[in-house]
Structures are given as structure tokens and as C-alpha cells.
Amino acid sequence: MSHLSSALTRRGFISSVVAATAPLMCGTNLGEASVVSNDDFLTDLRRRCYQYFIDAADPVTGLVSDRGMRNGGGFSEHASSASCGFALASYAIAPNSGLENFDSARERTRLTLRSLVEIAQHHNGFVYHFIGRSDGGRRMNCEASTVDTALMLAGVICSETTFGDDIEIKSLCRELIGRTNWQSMLGDGNCLHMGWSPEHGLLPYQWDRFSELTILVLMAIGAPNHAIDPSAWNAWKRDRILNYRGESFLSYPPLFVHQYPMAFFDFRAVRSPSGRSYWKNSVTAHHAQIEFLSRLAERFPEELGHYNEQLWGITSSDSVSGYRDWGGPYEDDRFEPDRGIDGTVVPSASAGGLAVVPEQAIATLQYQRNQFGDQIYGRYGFANAFNPATGWVSRDVIGIDTGISLLMAENLRSGGVWSTFMQHPLPQRAFRLAGFTPV
């Protein structure tokens, strides 16, 4: 069984959700959106994504809904700890990116941090994957999640960097970071468990193969309290290795794996102890997916023929049949629609690559917006997913996908997330202890 296949994984609890649909006529330009420059488009995208974190935050607790309708409203009653992390990171970059003034962003941050400390249910500092938006209580019998907590803490780190002159905010941030007992989640083989639940204790699944685990392992190594030994960086398996035009790369098919750690840790100018550039690895993984989808289009023109360099991107997302953990490629020289790939396009797959493969990402996002207009592009930016071949469009946006779109757009514009996050001593210590060195 794949280490991400458990029903208790980060995205697994919503895998059975079937999103509502809206009509989309393939081949017809439905958009009234005018053609705009790349800079103007990215400014507009960032603004719309940020609006989600304003609207989806509970006005009393500041906890952020996991999902909402793409044109406003319909927010889920449950928040996700990861969405709260993306919200905090977004608030932290807002003053310098023109999204909101300093005082307003600081007060949003204060409210969310207070609730994460005071009411969000947790185990040894690990906040439950889904918590009540209004009361912070555990929802959906979910796990206290290591990776969702890592993403939450990445936002907390950004909060302390930007707003740390505020005594209360600094104290709240240090409480959240300091109480997280990473050692309590360490399993056999020096790998972290995916989570803990009251019913089952430590989940049997561990972060033991390449995935988005890079962010949580580094966070655990760099933690000021309850840190794990730096040798944990070398404990997980470096597979599967694929090849793209003579370049080998560590692969996991959904592109978010190659984006979430890159949004915070600045891997661009460092190499791991083995000499690997995880930044270059991410770049190669994006190029490999573009080629993979283009080859699928050649082989299956009726269902998948719309995939090309102008229209690409799949990562875990909504689909007409529910939430799917899909991506690609899966094997060298295998061009098959594995995991049920049905022609769905996921805008956050390319938006999450804006700082990684900017030319290709901007091109497809501009094409999607101009071709399909307000059928897929609304109050919070792009719909979570759509299928040009069938006319299906997800009703919703999802907080973590909207968040990665915003953060990577800002990293492309200014490097603002990287500079904010990397000023903090935790990521600096993590890189040093894990043995990363400058290129």
C-alpha cells in the first residue's frame, strides 16, 4: 500500500466528496475576461486568492474553512490546520505585497493565532487535520496530523517574522512552535508517523518515502524543543527515481509534493548532504509532467487531446467522481491515464509552479483564464478543477490550493515568502543541522 493511501492521510478525509458541477462548453471561449499583461494578471490572481483568506476566516475565531464556493459563500463548517497555515503566511506577506495594510493583517494574524493556541484541539502540539471553524474541536474523526501541523507552523513562522515586534503575537507563535513534540511522532527507522488518533494511537503509516515530507522533517530537525535527530533526514527512501530528457529526479506524481516545501524553504541555492538540488528536482518534475500530459493527448485524443503546453497541470483535486490523488508521470516511458486521469485540469498545479517554471505556468494560467473566463475564474481565482472535454467544473475552491497559488505567485513577484520564512532561526537551523550547503 502506498504511504499516502491511508484514509487518514492529509487529503484522505475528503476523497469521497463529489463536487457540484457547472456547465463548461469545450472549444468555446466563454470568458468575458479581457487579455491583460502577465503582471496585471498575477496581481489580480494574488488579490483574488487573498480574498479567500479574508472571507473564509471565521469572524470570531479567525480559523479558516477548508473549502468554499468559488464565487463566494458556502464555506465548510470545518477548518483545516493547513489552511490556517497558508492564511497566516498570506497575512504575513500582505503588507509588503500591497494586499492589505500592516495593522489589518496583524489583527487577522492575532485572531487566528489566539484560536490555534486557546481552542484548537491538538495532541502534543499536533493540531487535528480538521477542526471546527467556530470552536476548534476535532471534526470527522480525523487524525492529529504531522504534515498539516508542519504547514500550519510554516505560517506561524512567517507570522513571527513579520509581526514579532508585537509581544502577544511573538508569544503565541513561540507557544505553537515550542509545544510541538516531534519526538513523540518518531517511529521505528527514524521516520515520523503521519499522525495520531484517540482511537488508534500512532497511525501505522510513516513518512518513509519521498513526498511532501521534506517540509515536516526539516521542521522537526530545526525545532527549538522536542527536535528529532538530524540523521532523520537520511532515514527515508529516495524513490521512485524517474528520468526526463537525461535528467533523473525523485518523483511523486501529484505536483503539490514538489511545491509545498518549495513555497517556504528556499532550496534554490542549497544542496543536500548527498549533493541533490531539491529545487532542480522540482523544476524537472514540472517539465516531466507537461511532457507526460502532452504524450497522453497524442495517445488518447478524444478524452485527453486538450492537454498540451498551453493547457496542463494535474495534482490532487476535485473531480466529477470525487476527490482524486492524481498526477504524473508514474513510470518512465509509460503514457497511460493512471489513477483514472480523465482530462481534468487543476489550475493550482500550474499556479503552484509559478516560481518554479514561471514561463510555462504563466502561459497556461493566462490561457485558462482567457479561454474559459468566469466559468472557471471567480471571486477567489480559479475553480479547484475543471474538465474541458466534458464540461465539468468544480463548484469549489480549496484553501490549501488557493494558498499555494498565492504564495508561489508572490515568490515569483518578490521572493517574499522565502525571505520572510527564511529569516526565522528554525529553517536556518534545519538546513544547517541536516547538512545542506550553499551551491
CSV table of C-alpha atoms in Angstrom, one decimal:
chain,number,residue,atom,x,y,z
A,1,MET,CA,0.0,0.0,0.0
A,2,SER,CA,1.3,3.5,-0.9
A,3,HIS,CA,2.3,5.5,2.2
A,4,LEU,CA,-0.3,8.1,1.1
A,5,SER,CA,-3.1,5.7,0.5
A,6,SER,CA,-4.5,5.6,4.1
A,7,ALA,CA,-7.9,7.1,4.7
A,8,LEU,CA,-6.3,9.0,7.5
A,9,THR,CA,-3.8,10.9,5.3
A,10,ARG,CA,-3.8,14.7,4.9
A,11,ARG,CA,-6.3,14.8,2.0
A,12,GLY,CA,-8.0,11.4,2.5
A,13,PHE,CA,-11.0,12.6,4.6
A,14,ILE,CA,-12.4,14.4,1.6
A,15,SER,CA,-11.7,11.8,-1.0
A,16,SER,CA,-15.3,10.9,-1.2
A,17,VAL,CA,-16.7,14.4,-1.7
A,18,VAL,CA,-18.4,14.7,-5.0
A,19,ALA,CA,-18.2,18.4,-6.1
A,20,ALA,CA,-21.2,20.0,-7.7
A,21,THR,CA,-20.8,20.8,-11.4
A,22,ALA,CA,-21.4,23.8,-13.7
A,23,PRO,CA,-21.5,23.8,-17.5
A,24,LEU,CA,-18.4,24.4,-19.5
A,25,MET,CA,-18.5,24.1,-23.2
A,26,CYS,CA,-15.2,22.8,-24.5
A,27,GLY,CA,-13.8,24.7,-27.5
A,28,THR,CA,-15.9,27.8,-26.9
A,29,ASN,CA,-14.5,31.0,-25.4
A,30,LEU,CA,-17.0,31.6,-22.6
A,31,GLY,CA,-14.9,34.3,-20.9
A,32,GLU,CA,-15.6,38.0,-20.9
A,33,ALA,CA,-12.2,38.4,-19.4
A,34,SER,CA,-10.0,40.8,-21.3
A,35,VAL,CA,-6.5,40.0,-22.3
A,36,VAL,CA,-4.1,41.5,-19.7
A,37,SER,CA,-0.4,41.6,-19.2
A,38,ASN,CA,1.3,39.0,-17.1
A,39,ASP,CA,2.0,41.4,-14.3
A,40,ASP,CA,-1.6,42.6,-14.2
A,41,PHE,CA,-2.9,39.0,-14.3
A,42,LEU,CA,-0.7,37.9,-11.4
A,43,THR,CA,-1.7,41.0,-9.4
A,44,ASP,CA,-5.3,40.1,-9.9
A,45,LEU,CA,-4.8,36.4,-9.1
A,46,ARG,CA,-3.0,37.3,-5.8
A,47,ARG,CA,-5.7,39.7,-4.8
A,48,ARG,CA,-8.5,37.1,-5.5
A,49,CYS,CA,-6.7,34.3,-3.7
A,50,TYR,CA,-6.1,36.6,-0.7
A,51,GLN,CA,-9.8,37.4,-0.6
A,52,TYR,CA,-10.5,33.8,0.2
A,53,PHE,CA,-8.5,34.0,3.4
A,54,ILE,CA,-10.4,37.2,4.4
A,55,ASP,CA,-13.9,35.7,3.6
A,56,ALA,CA,-13.3,32.1,4.8
A,57,ALA,CA,-11.9,33.1,8.2
A,58,ASP,CA,-14.5,32.8,11.0
A,59,PRO,CA,-15.1,36.4,12.2
A,60,VAL,CA,-14.8,35.3,15.8
A,61,THR,CA,-12.0,32.7,15.8
A,62,GLY,CA,-10.1,33.5,12.6
A,63,LEU,CA,-9.9,29.8,11.8
A,64,VAL,CA,-10.1,29.3,8.0
A,65,SER,CA,-12.5,27.0,6.2
A,66,ASP,CA,-11.1,24.1,4.3
A,67,ARG,CA,-13.2,25.0,1.2
A,68,GLY,CA,-15.8,27.3,-0.1
A,69,MET,CA,-17.7,28.1,-3.3
A,70,ARG,CA,-15.6,29.6,-6.0
A,71,ASN,CA,-17.7,32.7,-6.3
A,72,GLY,CA,-18.2,33.3,-2.6
A,73,GLY,CA,-20.0,31.7,0.4
A,74,GLY,CA,-20.7,28.1,1.0
A,75,PHE,CA,-17.8,27.8,3.4
A,76,SER,CA,-17.3,24.5,5.1
A,77,GLU,CA,-18.0,24.4,8.8
A,78,HIS,CA,-14.7,22.7,9.4
A,79,ALA,CA,-11.4,24.5,9.1
A,80,SER,CA,-8.2,22.7,8.3
A,81,SER,CA,-5.0,23.3,10.2
A,82,ALA,CA,-3.1,23.5,6.9
A,83,SER,CA,-5.4,26.2,5.5
A,84,CYS,CA,-4.8,28.2,8.7
A,85,GLY,CA,-1.1,27.9,8.0
A,86,PHE,CA,-1.5,29.2,4.4
A,87,ALA,CA,-3.7,32.0,5.7
A,88,LEU,CA,-1.1,33.1,8.3
A,89,ALA,CA,1.7,33.1,5.6
A,90,SER,CA,-0.6,35.1,3.3
A,91,TYR,CA,-1.3,37.7,6.1
A,92,ALA,CA,2.5,37.9,6.7
A,93,ILE,CA,3.3,38.8,3.2
A,94,ALA,CA,0.3,41.1,2.7
A,95,PRO,CA,1.7,44.4,3.9
A,96,ASN,CA,4.8,44.3,1.5
A,97,SER,CA,2.8,42.9,-1.4
A,98,GLY,CA,0.0,45.5,-1.4
A,99,LEU,CA,-2.7,43.1,-0.4
A,100,GLU,CA,-3.6,44.7,2.9
A,101,ASN,CA,-2.2,47.3,5.3
A,102,PHE,CA,0.0,46.2,8.2
A,103,ASP,CA,-2.4,46.8,11.0
A,104,SER,CA,-5.3,44.9,9.5
A,105,ALA,CA,-3.1,42.0,8.5
A,106,ARG,CA,-1.6,41.9,12.0
A,107,GLU,CA,-5.0,41.8,13.7
A,108,ARG,CA,-6.1,38.9,11.4
A,109,THR,CA,-3.0,37.1,12.4
A,110,ARG,CA,-3.6,37.8,16.1
A,111,LEU,CA,-7.1,36.3,16.0
A,112,THR,CA,-6.1,33.2,14.2
A,113,LEU,CA,-3.0,32.6,16.4
A,114,ARG,CA,-5.1,33.1,19.6
A,115,SER,CA,-7.6,30.4,18.5
A,116,LEU,CA,-4.8,28.0,17.5
A,117,VAL,CA,-3.3,28.3,20.9
A,118,GLU,CA,-6.5,28.5,23.0
A,119,ILE,CA,-9.2,26.4,21.3
A,120,ALA,CA,-7.8,24.3,18.5
A,121,GLN,CA,-7.8,20.7,19.7
A,122,HIS,CA,-4.3,19.1,19.5
A,123,HIS,CA,-2.2,16.2,20.7
A,124,ASN,CA,1.3,17.0,21.9
A,125,GLY,CA,1.1,20.2,19.8
A,126,PHE,CA,-0.1,18.4,16.6
A,127,VAL,CA,-3.4,20.1,15.6
A,128,TYR,CA,-6.1,17.9,14.2
A,129,HIS,CA,-6.4,17.9,10.4
A,130,PHE,CA,-9.9,19.2,10.5
A,131,ILE,CA,-11.2,21.4,13.3
A,132,GLY,CA,-14.4,23.3,13.9
A,133,ARG,CA,-14.3,26.7,12.3
A,134,SER,CA,-16.3,28.2,15.2
A,135,ASP,CA,-15.0,26.1,18.1
A,136,GLY,CA,-11.7,24.5,17.2
A,137,GLY,CA,-12.9,21.0,18.1
A,138,ARG,CA,-11.8,17.8,16.3
A,139,ARG,CA,-14.0,17.0,13.2
A,140,MET,CA,-14.7,14.0,11.1
A,141,ASN,CA,-12.8,11.6,13.4
A,142,CYS,CA,-9.6,12.9,11.8
A,143,GLU,CA,-6.0,12.5,12.9
A,144,ALA,CA,-3.7,14.9,14.7
A,145,SER,CA,-1.6,15.4,11.6
A,146,THR,CA,2.1,15.8,11.3
A,147,VAL,CA,2.2,17.3,7.8
A,148,ASP,CA,-0.8,19.6,8.4
A,149,THR,CA,0.8,20.9,11.6
A,150,ALA,CA,4.1,21.5,9.7
A,151,LEU,CA,2.2,23.6,7.1
A,152,MET,CA,0.4,25.4,9.9
A,153,LEU,CA,3.7,26.1,11.7
A,154,ALA,CA,5.3,27.4,8.5
A,155,GLY,CA,2.6,30.1,8.5
A,156,VAL,CA,3.3,30.7,12.2
A,157,ILE,CA,7.0,31.2,11.4
A,158,CYS,CA,6.1,33.8,8.8
A,159,SER,CA,3.8,35.5,11.4
A,160,GLU,CA,6.6,35.8,13.9
A,161,THR,CA,8.9,37.3,11.3
A,162,THR,CA,6.5,39.9,10.1
A,163,PHE,CA,4.6,40.7,13.3
A,164,GLY,CA,7.0,39.6,16.0
A,165,ASP,CA,7.5,43.1,17.4
A,166,ASP,CA,4.0,42.7,18.8
A,167,ILE,CA,4.6,41.0,22.2
A,168,GLU,CA,1.4,38.9,22.2
A,169,ILE,CA,1.9,37.7,18.6
A,170,LYS,CA,5.5,36.7,19.4
A,171,SER,CA,4.4,34.8,22.5
A,172,LEU,CA,1.6,33.0,20.6
A,173,CYS,CA,4.0,32.0,17.8
A,174,ARG,CA,6.6,30.7,20.2
A,175,GLU,CA,4.0,28.7,22.1
A,176,LEU,CA,2.7,27.0,19.0
A,177,ILE,CA,6.2,26.2,17.7
A,178,GLY,CA,7.6,25.2,21.1
A,179,ARG,CA,4.8,22.9,22.3
A,180,THR,CA,5.0,20.6,19.2
A,181,ASN,CA,6.6,17.4,20.4
A,182,TRP,CA,8.2,16.0,17.2
A,183,GLN,CA,9.9,13.2,19.2
A,184,SER,CA,6.5,11.8,20.2
A,185,MET,CA,5.8,11.1,16.5
A,186,LEU,CA,9.1,9.4,15.7
A,187,GLY,CA,8.8,5.8,14.8
A,188,ASP,CA,11.0,2.8,14.0
A,189,GLY,CA,13.5,3.5,11.4
A,190,ASN,CA,13.8,7.2,12.5
A,191,CYS,CA,10.8,8.2,10.3
A,192,LEU,CA,7.9,10.3,11.5
A,193,HIS,CA,4.4,8.9,11.8
A,194,MET,CA,1.7,10.5,9.7
A,195,GLY,CA,-0.4,11.2,12.8
A,196,TRP,CA,-2.2,10.1,15.9
A,197,SER,CA,-5.8,9.5,16.8
A,198,PRO,CA,-7.5,8.8,20.1
A,199,GLU,CA,-9.0,5.6,18.7
A,200,HIS,CA,-5.8,4.1,17.3
A,201,GLY,CA,-2.8,5.9,18.8
A,202,LEU,CA,0.1,6.5,16.4
A,203,LEU,CA,-1.1,5.8,12.9
A,204,PRO,CA,0.8,2.8,11.3
A,205,TYR,CA,1.8,4.8,8.2
A,206,GLN,CA,5.1,6.7,8.3
A,207,TRP,CA,6.7,9.3,6.2
A,208,ASP,CA,9.3,6.9,4.8
A,209,ARG,CA,9.5,7.8,1.1
A,210,PHE,CA,9.9,10.9,-1.0
A,211,SER,CA,6.9,13.2,-0.9
A,212,GLU,CA,6.0,16.5,0.8
A,213,LEU,CA,7.7,15.0,3.8
A,214,THR,CA,10.7,17.3,3.2
A,215,ILE,CA,9.0,20.2,4.9
A,216,LEU,CA,8.0,18.3,8.1
A,217,VAL,CA,11.3,16.5,8.5
A,218,LEU,CA,13.2,19.8,8.3
A,219,MET,CA,10.7,21.5,10.6
A,220,ALA,CA,11.2,18.7,13.1
A,221,ILE,CA,15.0,18.8,12.9
A,222,GLY,CA,15.1,22.6,13.3
A,223,ALA,CA,12.6,22.8,16.1
A,224,PRO,CA,13.7,24.6,19.3
A,225,ASN,CA,12.1,22.0,21.5
A,226,HIS,CA,11.5,18.3,21.1
A,227,ALA,CA,13.5,18.2,17.9
A,228,ILE,CA,14.4,14.9,16.2
A,229,ASP,CA,18.0,13.9,15.4
A,230,PRO,CA,19.3,15.3,12.1
A,231,SER,CA,20.0,11.8,11.0
A,232,ALA,CA,16.2,11.5,10.3
A,233,TRP,CA,16.9,13.5,7.1
A,234,ASN,CA,18.7,10.4,5.7
A,235,ALA,CA,16.2,7.8,7.1
A,236,TRP,CA,13.6,8.0,4.3
A,237,LYS,CA,13.9,6.2,1.0
A,238,ARG,CA,14.8,8.2,-2.1
A,239,ASP,CA,12.5,6.6,-4.6
A,240,ARG,CA,10.9,6.5,-7.1
A,241,ILE,CA,13.5,7.9,-9.4
A,242,LEU,CA,12.4,8.7,-13.0
A,243,ASN,CA,14.1,10.3,-15.9
A,244,TYR,CA,13.3,13.3,-18.1
A,245,ARG,CA,15.4,14.0,-21.1
A,246,GLY,CA,18.5,12.7,-19.5
A,247,GLU,CA,17.8,14.2,-16.0
A,248,SER,CA,16.9,11.9,-13.1
A,249,PHE,CA,14.6,13.2,-10.5
A,250,LEU,CA,12.8,12.0,-7.4
A,251,SER,CA,9.1,11.6,-8.3
A,252,TYR,CA,5.8,11.6,-6.7
A,253,PRO,CA,3.0,12.1,-9.2
A,254,PRO,CA,0.8,14.9,-7.7
A,255,LEU,CA,2.7,18.2,-8.3
A,256,PHE,CA,1.8,19.6,-4.8
A,257,VAL,CA,4.6,17.3,-3.5
A,258,HIS,CA,7.1,19.4,-5.5
A,259,GLN,CA,5.6,22.7,-4.4
A,260,TYR,CA,4.5,22.9,-0.7
A,261,PRO,CA,8.1,22.6,0.7
A,262,MET,CA,9.4,24.9,-2.0
A,263,ALA,CA,7.0,27.6,-1.1
A,264,PHE,CA,8.6,28.1,2.3
A,265,PHE,CA,12.1,26.6,2.4
A,266,ASP,CA,14.4,28.3,-0.1
A,267,PHE,CA,16.0,25.4,-1.8
A,268,ARG,CA,17.3,27.4,-4.8
A,269,ALA,CA,20.9,27.9,-3.6
A,270,VAL,CA,21.5,24.8,-1.4
A,271,ARG,CA,22.3,21.2,-1.9
A,272,SER,CA,21.5,18.3,0.4
A,273,PRO,CA,24.3,16.2,2.0
A,274,SER,CA,24.1,13.8,-1.0
A,275,GLY,CA,24.6,16.7,-3.4
A,276,ARG,CA,21.0,16.8,-4.6
A,277,SER,CA,19.3,20.0,-5.6
A,278,TYR,CA,15.7,19.7,-4.5
A,279,TRP,CA,15.0,22.9,-6.3
A,280,LYS,CA,16.2,21.4,-9.6
A,281,ASN,CA,14.3,18.3,-8.8
A,282,SER,CA,11.1,20.3,-8.6
A,283,VAL,CA,11.8,22.1,-11.8
A,284,THR,CA,12.4,18.7,-13.6
A,285,ALA,CA,9.2,17.2,-12.1
A,286,HIS,CA,7.1,20.0,-13.6
A,287,HIS,CA,8.7,19.7,-17.0
A,288,ALA,CA,8.2,15.9,-16.9
A,289,GLN,CA,4.5,16.3,-16.2
A,290,ILE,CA,4.0,18.7,-19.0
A,291,GLU,CA,5.6,16.2,-21.4
A,292,PHE,CA,3.6,13.4,-19.8
A,293,LEU,CA,0.3,15.1,-20.4
A,294,SER,CA,1.2,16.1,-23.9
A,295,ARG,CA,2.0,12.5,-24.7
A,296,LEU,CA,-1.3,11.4,-23.2
A,297,ALA,CA,-3.1,13.8,-25.5
A,298,GLU,CA,-1.4,12.2,-28.5
A,299,ARG,CA,-2.4,8.7,-27.4
A,300,PHE,CA,-6.0,9.5,-26.3
A,301,PRO,CA,-7.1,12.5,-28.4
A,302,GLU,CA,-10.8,12.1,-27.7
A,303,GLU,CA,-10.7,12.4,-23.9
A,304,LEU,CA,-7.3,13.9,-23.3
A,305,GLY,CA,-6.5,15.7,-26.5
A,306,HIS,CA,-6.7,19.1,-24.9
A,307,TYR,CA,-3.6,18.6,-22.8
A,308,ASN,CA,-0.6,20.5,-24.2
A,309,GLU,CA,1.9,23.1,-23.3
A,310,GLN,CA,-0.8,25.7,-23.1
A,311,LEU,CA,-3.2,23.6,-21.0
A,312,TRP,CA,-1.6,21.4,-18.4
A,313,GLY,CA,-1.5,20.6,-14.7
A,314,ILE,CA,-2.8,17.9,-12.5
A,315,THR,CA,-2.4,17.4,-8.8
A,316,SER,CA,-4.7,16.1,-6.1
A,317,SER,CA,-8.1,17.8,-6.6
A,318,ASP,CA,-11.8,17.6,-7.0
A,319,SER,CA,-13.2,15.6,-9.9
A,320,VAL,CA,-16.6,14.7,-11.3
A,321,SER,CA,-16.4,11.5,-9.2
A,322,GLY,CA,-14.9,12.9,-6.0
A,323,TYR,CA,-11.5,13.9,-4.7
A,324,ARG,CA,-8.6,12.3,-6.6
A,325,ASP,CA,-5.0,11.9,-5.7
A,326,TRP,CA,-3.6,12.0,-9.2
A,327,GLY,CA,-0.7,13.4,-11.2
A,328,GLY,CA,2.1,12.1,-13.3
A,329,PRO,CA,4.3,10.7,-14.7
A,330,TYR,CA,4.3,7.4,-12.9
A,331,GLU,CA,6.9,5.4,-14.7
A,332,ASP,CA,9.5,6.1,-17.4
A,333,ASP,CA,8.1,5.9,-20.9
A,334,ARG,CA,4.6,4.9,-19.7
A,335,PHE,CA,2.0,7.2,-21.1
A,336,GLU,CA,-1.2,5.8,-19.6
A,337,PRO,CA,-4.1,7.6,-17.8
A,338,ASP,CA,-3.2,6.1,-14.4
A,339,ARG,CA,-5.3,6.7,-11.3
A,340,GLY,CA,-8.3,7.5,-13.6
A,341,ILE,CA,-6.9,10.6,-15.3
A,342,ASP,CA,-9.9,11.8,-17.2
A,343,GLY,CA,-8.9,15.1,-18.8
A,344,THR,CA,-9.4,17.2,-15.6
A,345,VAL,CA,-7.2,20.3,-15.4
A,346,VAL,CA,-6.2,21.6,-12.0
A,347,PRO,CA,-5.2,25.2,-12.0
A,348,SER,CA,-3.3,25.1,-8.7
A,349,ALA,CA,-0.9,22.5,-10.3
A,350,SER,CA,0.4,25.2,-12.6
A,351,ALA,CA,-0.2,28.1,-10.2
A,352,GLY,CA,1.8,26.2,-7.5
A,353,GLY,CA,4.6,26.1,-10.1
A,354,LEU,CA,4.7,29.9,-10.8
A,355,ALA,CA,8.0,30.4,-9.1
A,356,VAL,CA,9.4,27.0,-10.3
A,357,VAL,CA,8.6,27.1,-14.0
A,358,PRO,CA,7.3,30.7,-14.5
A,359,GLU,CA,7.2,30.8,-18.3
A,360,GLN,CA,5.2,27.6,-18.6
A,361,ALA,CA,3.0,28.3,-15.6
A,362,ILE,CA,2.0,31.8,-16.6
A,363,ALA,CA,1.3,30.7,-20.1
A,364,THR,CA,-1.2,28.1,-19.1
A,365,LEU,CA,-2.9,30.1,-16.5
A,366,GLN,CA,-3.4,33.0,-18.9
A,367,TYR,CA,-4.7,30.6,-21.5
A,368,GLN,CA,-7.1,29.1,-19.0
A,369,ARG,CA,-8.4,32.5,-17.9
A,370,ASN,CA,-8.7,33.9,-21.4
A,371,GLN,CA,-10.3,30.7,-22.9
A,372,PHE,CA,-12.8,29.9,-20.2
A,373,GLY,CA,-13.2,33.2,-18.3
A,374,ASP,CA,-15.6,33.5,-15.5
A,375,GLN,CA,-16.8,29.9,-15.9
A,376,ILE,CA,-13.6,28.9,-14.0
A,377,TYR,CA,-12.2,32.2,-12.7
A,378,GLY,CA,-14.2,33.9,-9.9
A,379,ARG,CA,-14.0,35.8,-6.7
A,380,TYR,CA,-11.2,33.6,-5.3
A,381,GLY,CA,-9.3,33.0,-8.5
A,382,PHE,CA,-9.5,29.7,-10.3
A,383,ALA,CA,-12.0,26.9,-9.6
A,384,ASN,CA,-10.3,23.9,-7.9
A,385,ALA,CA,-10.5,21.9,-11.2
A,386,PHE,CA,-12.4,21.6,-14.5
A,387,ASN,CA,-12.6,19.3,-17.5
A,388,PRO,CA,-12.7,21.0,-20.9
A,389,ALA,CA,-13.7,17.7,-22.6
A,390,THR,CA,-16.8,17.0,-20.5
A,391,GLY,CA,-17.8,20.5,-19.4
A,392,TRP,CA,-17.4,19.7,-15.7
A,393,VAL,CA,-16.3,22.5,-13.3
A,394,SER,CA,-15.8,22.2,-9.6
A,395,ARG,CA,-18.1,24.3,-7.6
A,396,ASP,CA,-15.4,25.0,-5.0
A,397,VAL,CA,-12.0,26.3,-4.2
A,398,ILE,CA,-9.9,24.6,-1.5
A,399,GLY,CA,-7.9,26.6,1.0
A,400,ILE,CA,-4.6,24.9,0.6
A,401,ASP,CA,-4.7,25.0,-3.2
A,402,THR,CA,-5.7,28.7,-3.2
A,403,GLY,CA,-2.9,29.2,-0.7
A,404,ILE,CA,-0.1,27.6,-2.7
A,405,SER,CA,-1.3,29.6,-5.7
A,406,LEU,CA,-0.9,32.9,-3.8
A,407,LEU,CA,2.4,32.1,-2.1
A,408,MET,CA,4.1,30.9,-5.3
A,409,ALA,CA,2.8,34.0,-7.2
A,410,GLU,CA,4.3,36.2,-4.5
A,411,ASN,CA,7.6,34.2,-4.6
A,412,LEU,CA,7.7,34.8,-8.3
A,413,ARG,CA,7.0,38.5,-7.9
A,414,SER,CA,9.3,39.3,-5.0
A,415,GLY,CA,10.6,36.2,-3.2
A,416,GLY,CA,8.6,37.4,-0.3
A,417,VAL,CA,7.5,34.1,1.3
A,418,TRP,CA,11.1,32.8,1.1
A,419,SER,CA,12.6,35.9,2.6
A,420,THR,CA,10.0,36.1,5.4
A,421,PHE,CA,10.2,32.4,6.3
A,422,MET,CA,14.0,32.0,6.0
A,423,GLN,CA,14.7,35.0,8.4
A,424,HIS,CA,13.5,32.8,11.2
A,425,PRO,CA,16.1,30.7,13.1
A,426,LEU,CA,14.2,27.4,12.8
A,427,PRO,CA,14.6,26.9,9.0
A,428,GLN,CA,18.1,28.2,9.2
A,429,ARG,CA,18.9,25.7,11.9
A,430,ALA,CA,17.1,22.9,10.0
A,431,PHE,CA,19.3,23.4,6.9
A,432,ARG,CA,22.4,23.6,8.9
A,433,LEU,CA,21.8,20.5,11.1
A,434,ALA,CA,20.5,18.4,8.1
A,435,GLY,CA,23.8,19.1,6.3
A,436,PHE,CA,22.6,21.4,3.5
A,437,THR,CA,25.4,23.5,2.0
A,438,PRO,CA,25.4,26.5,-0.4
A,439,VAL,CA,25.7,25.7,-4.1
